[in-house]
Short mmCIF file of C-alpha atoms in Angstrom, two decimals:
data_model
loop_
_atom_site.label_atom_id
_atom_site.label_comp_id
_atom_site.label_asym_id
_atom_site.label_seq_id
_atom_site.Cartn_x
_atom_site.Cartn_y
_atom_site.Cartn_z
CA VAL Q 25 -54.18 79.42 -139.70
CA PHE Q 26 -57.97 78.98 -139.49
CA GLU Q 27 -58.43 82.73 -139.09
CA LEU Q 28 -56.15 83.55 -142.04
CA ILE Q 29 -57.80 81.06 -144.39
CA SER Q 30 -61.45 81.64 -143.47
CA GLY Q 31 -61.41 85.32 -142.54
CA LEU Q 32 -63.25 84.37 -139.35
CA SER Q 33 -61.86 84.79 -135.86
CA ILE Q 34 -62.07 82.48 -132.88
CA ASN Q 35 -63.17 83.98 -129.57
CA SER Q 36 -60.70 82.21 -127.28
CA ALA Q 37 -62.48 83.62 -124.22
CA LYS Q 38 -65.41 81.32 -125.09
CA CYS Q 39 -63.34 78.28 -126.11
CA TYR Q 40 -62.73 75.38 -123.76
CA LEU Q 41 -60.64 72.27 -124.16
CA SER Q 42 -61.58 69.03 -122.40
CA LEU Q 43 -58.85 66.44 -122.18
CA ILE Q 44 -59.64 63.01 -120.80
CA HIS Q 45 -57.03 61.25 -118.64
CA ALA Q 46 -54.41 63.94 -119.28
CA ASP Q 47 -51.68 64.90 -116.86
CA PRO Q 48 -51.36 68.56 -115.73
CA ALA Q 49 -48.32 69.23 -117.96
CA THR Q 50 -50.21 68.07 -121.06
CA ILE Q 51 -53.18 70.23 -120.15
CA LEU Q 52 -50.97 73.32 -119.76
CA LEU Q 53 -49.29 72.61 -123.09
CA ALA Q 54 -52.65 72.20 -124.84
CA GLU Q 55 -53.93 75.46 -123.32
CA ALA Q 56 -50.88 77.29 -124.65
CA CYS Q 57 -51.01 75.70 -128.11
CA PHE Q 58 -54.73 76.21 -128.69
CA ARG Q 59 -54.99 79.51 -126.75
CA CYS Q 60 -57.99 78.39 -124.72
CA LYS Q 61 -58.83 77.28 -121.20
CA ALA Q 62 -59.02 73.70 -120.01
CA SER Q 63 -62.34 72.46 -118.71
CA SER Q 64 -63.47 69.24 -117.15
CA LEU Q 65 -66.47 67.05 -117.78
CA PRO Q 66 -69.37 67.35 -117.27
CA MET Q 67 -69.71 70.64 -119.13
CA ASP Q 68 -72.53 72.49 -120.86
CA TYR Q 69 -72.59 73.03 -124.61
CA ILE Q 70 -75.46 75.11 -126.04
CA GLY Q 71 -77.46 74.27 -122.95
CA LEU Q 72 -76.83 70.52 -123.11
CA GLN Q 73 -74.70 68.64 -120.63
CA ILE Q 74 -71.75 66.74 -122.10
CA THR Q 75 -70.48 63.85 -119.95
CA LEU Q 76 -68.58 60.60 -120.28
CA LEU Q 77 -71.67 58.67 -119.17
CA PRO Q 78 -74.71 57.98 -121.36
CA PRO Q 79 -77.50 60.47 -120.69
CA ALA Q 80 -80.41 59.56 -118.46
CA PRO Q 81 -83.74 59.07 -120.27
CA SER Q 82 -84.99 62.37 -118.81
CA PHE Q 83 -82.19 64.14 -120.70
CA TRP Q 84 -84.09 63.73 -123.96
CA ASN Q 85 -87.27 65.39 -122.62
CA GLY Q 86 -87.61 68.79 -124.25
CA LEU Q 87 -84.38 68.45 -126.21
CA GLU Q 88 -86.00 69.47 -129.48
CA GLN Q 89 -87.33 72.67 -127.91
CA LYS Q 90 -83.95 73.51 -126.34
CA LEU Q 91 -82.15 73.10 -129.66
CA SER Q 92 -84.81 75.03 -131.51
CA ASN Q 93 -84.41 77.96 -129.11
CA HIS Q 94 -80.64 78.03 -129.64
CA LEU Q 95 -80.90 77.89 -133.42
CA GLN Q 96 -83.22 80.90 -133.72
#
C-alpha cells in the first residue's frame, strides 16, 4: 500500500524488524507480513547502537559528527 500511494519502494533487503519478548511463531508471522528479516537488539541504525538499556555517557561523544556525516 505504501508503495502504491507514495510511488516509492521499500528495499526489504535492508529492512529489519525487532520484536521484544516475542515468541518464534510471532516473529515468523511478522517477517512474512512485513516482508523483512527479524533482528535482535542491540542493533545499529545509521551508525548508532539501539538497545533496550540507556546509553552510556560515552555514547554521546561525537554523536553530532556521526549524524552530520550520515546526512551529507
